[in-house]
Amino acid sequence: MTLLVTGGAGFIGANFVLDWLAASEEPIINLDKLTYAGNPETLASLQGNARHQLVQGDIGDSVLVSRLLAEHRPGAVINFAAESHVDRSIHGPGAFIDTNIVGTFHLLESVRGYWSALPEAEQAAFRFLHVSTDEVYGSLAKGDPAFAETHRYEPNSPYSASKAASDHLVRAWHHTYGLPVLTTNCSNNYGPYHFPEKLIPLMIVNALAGKPLPVYGDGMQIRDWLYVKDHCSAIRRVLEAGRLGETYNVGGWNEKPNIEIVQTICRLLDGLRPKADGSSYASQITYVTDRPGHDRRYAIDARKLEAELGWKPAETFESGIRKTVEWYLANPEWVQHVQSGAYREWVQQHYSAA
Ligand code: NAD
Ligand code: DAU
């Protein structure tokens, strides 16, 4: 079976593509717009691999998507493509509406056109898996039970509202047209190839550069952290055995306040790359103005995924965060290229619009 993956040059999508191709013979067509967040350098190890083809393009480009579907006849589409950063959505929500809502709509329509013309057996086996977020459920107060799949949608940021809208579209395309969809709603990911605009990579990169570590508000907002490779294994499992039309929450029961995350990173760096003056990286922690509308707490109840599909995360937070810090220490060039924009030149040189 060929897979069509969208957004597979971003953080989670690229980890998924790398893991999939390492473990299976099945090829991947990787459609990615290569926005600032899409980085083909992350996929450099796949150069010359006949089972991977990166195509630069937009999920909203119906002509391109329909052509890719007709040419490659994938057995499944996995939709990672999105604008993903909450702070950017606050400064400029337009791109989030365009890609996360309108783009998903066009993608669903292209896929529906392809799927409805498939022979019966291929139609029955086909899957459209939509990768979404726990942020669609809104914010929890201390002591509230974790988000179950039945929690009402209460998105609070332009990002989460746009993802919520996309989830509703996916659901509707199943109920109205019978498109065989699956949706996953995952908590905060961390791990290799995470763009350093998000909390964990930003703190690692800033710490090493001697810059302030900007903690929003009181730093007591809680996120539920999952190592990215565990998210990828959950997606593979849902693709394999998920019930059509169902949503599955994905999380690792790892709730932590932001300040604790930052302190853990500092402690790890103090051990792995001590500062010359003997001070702790924690001395760089700086409290800054809070994010507008900042959700206080997320927590995922992942019991459905475990009970129905037998999925469990492989990493603890302690093992995952150590691997992550070590990865950033071992890959300064990746970080440097992402920051300098050098990878954009690489994109121009090696890829052009398909
Ligand atoms: P990312 O921002 O790192 O990557 C997004 C990728 O999508 C990039 O490669 C980008 O170039 C591509 N893209 C953007 N617009 C596109 C378009 N119109 N057409 C084609 N490609 C486009 O995001 P991520 O953190 O890897 O998240 C991937 C998905 O997982 C998103 O849907 C996000 O909402 C969801 N998610 C993320 C997290 C997290 O913690 N990062 C948690 C749960 C769910
Ligand atoms: O919950 C899943 C979501 O997790 C995904 O859907 C999003 O795509 C992903 O970006 C992430 O959203 P968050 O807003 O939770 O992640 P971020 O890394 O931006 O911030 C994590 C927490 O850290 C949040 O409470 C804000 C805070 N923060 C973030 C940054 C970038 C800081 O205190 N300082 C910072 O500089």
XYZ file of C-alpha atoms and ligand atoms in Angstrom:
434
model
C 0.000 0.000 0.000
C 1.235 3.468 -0.893
C 0.586 6.199 1.686
C -0.065 9.833 0.891
C 1.233 11.862 3.818
C 0.598 15.603 3.981
C 2.822 17.899 6.046
C 5.513 15.230 6.154
C 8.379 17.728 6.217
C 7.193 19.207 9.521
C 8.028 18.029 13.007
C 5.590 15.155 13.568
C 5.017 14.310 9.908
C 8.747 13.916 9.240
C 9.216 11.738 12.314
C 6.310 9.629 11.063
C 7.767 9.318 7.550
C 11.219 8.371 8.860
C 9.817 5.767 11.249
C 7.421 4.328 8.661
C 10.082 3.901 5.981
C 12.505 2.371 8.482
C 9.985 -0.262 9.482
C 7.999 -1.036 6.341
C 8.360 -1.657 2.623
C 5.380 0.535 1.795
C 6.169 3.754 -0.095
C 5.193 7.298 0.858
C 4.234 10.263 -1.276
C 4.919 13.259 0.927
C 2.957 16.399 -0.002
C 4.196 19.464 1.844
C 3.886 23.154 1.099
C 7.288 23.707 2.713
C 6.253 26.692 4.762
C 8.753 28.033 7.297
C 7.927 24.900 9.361
C 8.574 22.393 6.585
C 12.177 21.333 6.315
C 13.391 18.836 3.692
C 16.729 18.692 5.485
C 14.965 16.647 8.146
C 14.355 14.066 5.413
C 17.901 14.212 4.004
C 18.605 10.613 5.030
C 15.887 9.548 2.546
C 17.636 11.010 -0.469
C 17.880 8.358 -3.144
C 15.260 6.225 -1.372
C 12.872 5.153 -4.120
C 10.115 4.611 -1.561
C 9.917 8.300 -0.662
C 8.882 11.163 -2.895
C 8.607 14.699 -1.550
C 6.280 16.914 -3.549
C 6.100 20.609 -2.775
C 2.473 21.713 -2.859
C -0.625 22.805 -0.981
C -3.321 20.468 0.376
C -5.763 23.076 -0.954
C -4.517 22.618 -4.540
C -7.219 20.260 -5.793
C -5.635 19.795 -9.217
C -2.295 18.734 -7.750
C -3.813 16.530 -5.031
C -6.190 14.828 -7.474
C -3.296 14.149 -9.825
C -1.168 12.655 -7.036
C -4.053 10.456 -5.944
C -4.741 9.251 -9.492
C -1.046 8.597 -10.220
C -0.055 6.888 -6.994
C -3.365 5.284 -5.937
C -2.656 5.415 -2.185
C -4.472 3.099 0.186
C -4.496 5.788 2.867
C -4.036 9.515 3.330
C -2.612 10.852 6.592
C -3.181 14.552 7.074
C -0.501 16.217 9.209
C -0.445 19.454 7.191
C -1.418 22.470 9.260
C -0.333 25.767 10.633
C 0.527 24.596 14.135
C 1.836 27.402 16.341
C -0.608 29.057 18.749
C 1.408 32.287 19.080
C 1.540 32.725 15.310
C -2.227 32.167 15.152
C -2.700 35.046 17.564
C -0.555 37.396 15.471
C -1.940 36.281 12.104
C -4.921 33.916 12.065
C -5.463 34.099 8.288
C -3.035 31.338 7.336
C -4.667 29.079 9.935
C -8.088 29.558 8.372
C -6.630 29.017 4.890
C -4.764 25.791 5.577
C -6.448 24.208 8.571
C -10.032 24.864 7.489
C -10.190 25.673 3.774
C -7.207 23.462 2.939
C -8.687 20.508 4.817
C -11.989 21.055 3.016
C -10.307 20.930 -0.403
C -8.245 17.908 0.629
C -11.385 16.076 1.761
C -13.087 16.863 -1.517
C -10.112 15.673 -3.589
C -9.902 12.496 -1.540
C -13.658 11.918 -1.787
C -13.486 12.215 -5.568
C -10.667 9.649 -5.713
C -12.149 7.275 -3.126
C -15.656 7.214 -4.599
C -14.283 6.023 -7.948
C -12.218 3.161 -6.465
C -13.228 -0.458 -7.017
C -15.301 -1.795 -4.113
C -12.545 -3.723 -2.336
C -10.080 -0.792 -2.488
C -12.827 1.569 -1.372
C -13.517 -0.588 1.668
C -9.826 -0.781 2.611
C -9.121 2.953 2.126
C -8.501 5.240 5.142
C -8.267 9.009 5.657
C -6.551 9.707 8.977
C -6.744 13.254 10.284
C -4.121 14.281 12.840
C -5.543 16.707 15.371
C -4.920 18.110 18.806
C -6.183 18.104 22.386
C -6.488 21.901 22.181
C -9.899 21.537 20.512
C -11.304 20.628 23.941
C -10.340 23.971 25.505
C -8.810 24.407 28.937
C -9.124 22.393 32.162
C -9.160 23.682 35.728
C -7.015 22.019 38.376
C -8.673 18.756 39.433
C -10.913 18.436 36.348
C -10.835 14.984 34.758
C -8.608 14.649 31.689
C -10.146 15.146 28.226
C -12.015 12.072 26.999
C -13.163 11.768 23.367
C -16.647 12.755 24.534
C -15.509 16.102 25.975
C -17.264 19.011 24.275
C -15.299 21.120 21.830
C -14.356 24.485 23.391
C -11.399 25.841 21.378
C -9.964 29.118 22.647
C -7.265 30.234 20.194
C -7.446 30.864 16.455
C -5.239 27.776 16.063
C -7.441 25.467 18.131
C -10.622 26.889 16.583
C -9.248 26.162 13.116
C -8.292 22.606 14.116
C -11.726 22.104 15.699
C -13.337 23.223 12.447
C -11.205 20.772 10.490
C -12.210 17.936 12.839
C -15.872 18.783 12.237
C -15.367 18.723 8.481
C -13.701 15.322 8.663
C -16.542 13.989 10.810
C -19.147 15.374 8.409
C -17.451 13.851 5.354
C -17.786 10.471 7.064
C -21.388 10.859 8.143
C -22.611 12.466 4.926
C -20.520 10.818 2.232
C -19.295 7.689 3.999
C -15.619 8.636 3.613
C -13.700 6.148 5.811
C -12.087 8.557 8.269
C -10.205 8.295 11.550
C -9.233 11.225 13.769
C -6.558 11.384 16.454
C -6.406 14.154 19.069
C -2.971 14.234 20.647
C -1.381 16.172 23.485
C 1.856 18.205 23.268
C 4.642 16.437 21.396
C 8.385 16.864 21.850
C 11.463 15.214 20.364
C 13.909 15.463 17.442
C 13.336 17.943 14.577
C 10.994 20.161 16.610
C 11.053 23.701 15.214
C 12.592 26.012 17.817
C 9.560 28.261 18.094
C 7.858 25.772 20.462
C 8.571 25.634 24.194
C 10.976 22.690 24.525
C 13.269 23.264 21.517
C 13.194 27.029 22.085
C 14.404 26.599 25.657
C 17.200 24.219 24.632
C 18.382 26.441 21.800
C 18.160 29.683 23.787
C 19.910 28.155 26.783
C 22.852 27.039 24.651
C 23.020 30.469 22.994
C 23.139 32.233 26.374
C 19.796 33.906 25.697
C 16.875 34.461 28.099
C 14.471 31.542 28.598
C 11.100 33.313 28.232
C 8.443 31.768 30.485
C 4.946 33.126 29.849
C 2.963 34.443 32.847
C 3.550 32.499 36.060
C 4.854 29.387 34.248
C 2.240 27.234 35.983
C 0.248 26.347 32.857
C 0.107 22.585 32.465
C 0.682 20.587 29.299
C 0.586 16.807 28.851
C 3.789 15.766 27.063
C 4.264 12.853 24.675
C 7.479 11.844 22.911
C 6.905 12.284 19.183
C 7.752 8.679 18.294
C 5.000 7.502 20.616
C 2.557 9.744 18.766
C 3.743 8.159 15.508
C 3.233 4.636 16.868
C -0.285 5.593 17.967
C -1.095 6.882 14.472
C 0.188 3.642 12.921
C -1.956 1.634 15.310
C -5.106 3.706 14.652
C -4.506 3.442 10.914
C -4.179 -0.305 11.230
C -7.094 -1.083 13.508
C -9.091 2.051 14.369
C -12.855 1.901 13.956
C -14.143 4.030 11.099
C -15.536 7.417 12.037
C -14.049 7.196 15.546
C -11.767 9.661 17.264
C -8.903 8.522 19.482
C -7.190 10.660 22.103
C -3.428 10.162 22.272
C -1.391 11.034 25.362
C 1.135 9.711 27.824
C -0.270 10.792 31.203
C 2.607 13.260 31.613
C 1.150 16.485 32.954
C 3.792 19.057 33.872
C 3.785 22.800 34.561
C 5.860 24.752 32.058
C 8.337 25.992 34.635
C 9.114 22.400 35.630
C 9.826 21.560 31.973
C 12.216 24.496 31.700
C 13.958 23.585 34.948
C 14.349 19.976 33.804
C 15.948 21.120 30.541
C 18.319 23.379 32.466
C 19.280 20.558 34.817
C 19.976 18.193 31.922
C 22.066 20.791 30.127
C 23.968 21.597 33.343
C 25.022 17.936 33.377
C 25.572 17.367 29.659
C 27.062 20.728 28.616
C 28.104 22.643 31.781
C 28.556 26.396 31.369
C 32.109 27.661 31.473
C 31.401 29.996 34.415
C 29.910 27.153 36.452
C 26.465 28.810 36.724
C 23.243 26.952 35.960
C 21.266 27.525 32.766
C 18.353 28.171 35.140
C 19.841 31.628 35.756
C 18.649 32.504 32.216
C 14.956 31.903 33.098
C 12.973 35.122 32.548
C 9.264 35.583 33.206
C 7.576 37.490 30.369
C 4.080 38.741 29.499
C 1.559 35.940 29.225
C 0.092 34.649 25.943
C -3.374 36.204 25.372
C -6.161 33.729 26.155
C -3.562 31.249 27.410
C -5.146 27.837 28.138
C -4.319 26.863 31.702
C -4.242 23.102 31.546
C -4.468 20.242 29.055
C -4.641 16.583 30.022
C -5.484 13.616 27.823
C -7.381 10.535 28.849
C -5.929 7.931 26.473
C -7.797 4.930 27.895
C -9.893 4.330 24.763
C -6.792 3.911 22.600
C -5.230 1.586 25.142
C -8.353 -0.497 25.763
C -9.474 -0.823 22.127
C -6.191 -0.922 20.275
C -3.674 -1.903 22.946
C -1.484 1.174 22.408
C 0.855 2.436 25.122
C 3.717 4.935 24.939
C 7.227 3.482 25.016
C 8.959 6.499 26.587
C 8.580 8.052 30.014
C 8.965 11.820 30.161
C 12.368 11.353 31.815
C 13.725 9.107 29.041
C 12.136 11.183 26.245
C 13.345 14.570 27.423
C 16.898 13.260 27.897
C 16.901 11.859 24.343
C 15.559 15.171 23.073
C 18.192 17.319 24.785
C 20.904 14.931 23.590
C 19.542 15.132 20.043
C 19.728 18.938 20.016
C 23.261 18.843 21.415
C 24.259 16.382 18.680
C 22.591 18.297 15.829
C 23.662 21.954 16.012
C 23.762 22.190 12.207
C 20.086 21.305 11.856
C 19.252 24.013 14.380
C 21.560 26.528 12.748
C 20.116 25.942 9.282
C 16.553 26.218 10.519
C 17.376 29.469 12.242
C 19.419 30.998 9.481
C 16.976 30.111 6.770
C 19.748 28.278 4.908
C 17.430 25.342 4.435
C 15.202 27.543 2.294
C 18.023 27.855 -0.242
C 18.342 24.102 -0.110
C 14.637 23.835 -0.905
C 15.018 26.135 -3.909
C 17.963 24.147 -5.184
C 16.573 20.660 -4.800
C 12.787 20.944 -5.076
C 10.470 22.847 -7.293
C 6.683 22.882 -7.534
C 5.505 19.507 -8.806
P 4.639 21.688 11.964
O 4.223 23.110 11.952
O 5.992 21.312 12.478
O 4.525 21.067 10.497
C 3.442 21.334 9.652
C 3.834 20.912 8.256
O 2.713 21.171 7.377
C 5.004 21.716 7.684
O 5.909 20.839 7.053
C 4.361 22.657 6.666
O 5.208 22.999 5.591
C 3.183 21.831 6.198
N 2.071 22.641 5.673
C 1.554 23.773 6.206
N 0.555 24.232 5.428
C 0.426 23.357 4.395
C -0.441 23.283 3.274
N -1.375 24.213 3.052
N -0.300 22.259 2.413
C 0.674 21.311 2.614
N 1.523 21.349 3.655
C 1.396 22.346 4.549
O 3.495 20.919 12.776
P 3.591 19.623 13.683
O 3.916 20.029 15.065
O 4.415 18.622 12.994
O 2.055 19.174 13.673
C 1.575 18.286 12.665
C 0.087 18.062 12.904
O -0.118 17.518 14.214
C -0.738 19.343 12.858
O -1.955 19.046 12.226
C -0.958 19.705 14.311
O -2.165 20.403 14.478
C -1.027 18.333 14.939
N -0.611 18.240 16.342
C 0.581 18.786 16.767
C 0.991 18.609 18.085
C 2.301 19.162 18.591
O 2.546 19.118 19.804
N 3.197 19.652 17.733
C 0.168 17.913 18.984
C -1.044 17.391 18.521
C -1.406 17.547 17.198
O -1.552 20.418 22.881
C -1.133 20.159 21.581
C -0.572 21.413 20.965
O 0.691 21.639 21.568
C -0.450 21.336 19.452
O -1.736 21.204 18.894
C 0.242 22.582 18.909
O 0.437 22.454 17.509
C 1.580 22.730 19.598
O 2.222 23.907 19.154
C 1.394 22.768 21.111
O 0.722 23.978 21.522
P 1.169 24.785 22.826
O 0.729 26.172 22.711
O 0.817 24.023 24.057
O 2.778 24.637 22.652
P 3.977 25.689 22.815
O 5.231 24.908 22.720
O 3.814 26.879 21.959
O 3.797 26.150 24.317
C 3.793 25.191 25.378
C 3.540 25.955 26.671
O 4.693 26.767 26.948
C 2.363 26.904 26.594
O 1.712 26.924 27.857
C 3.010 28.267 26.314
C 4.340 28.155 27.017
N 5.457 28.901 26.411
C 5.698 28.739 25.083
C 6.721 29.418 24.467
C 6.981 29.247 22.985
C 6.254 29.720 27.188
O 6.046 29.844 28.404
N 7.267 30.398 26.578
C 7.531 30.301 25.259
O 8.472 30.963 24.751
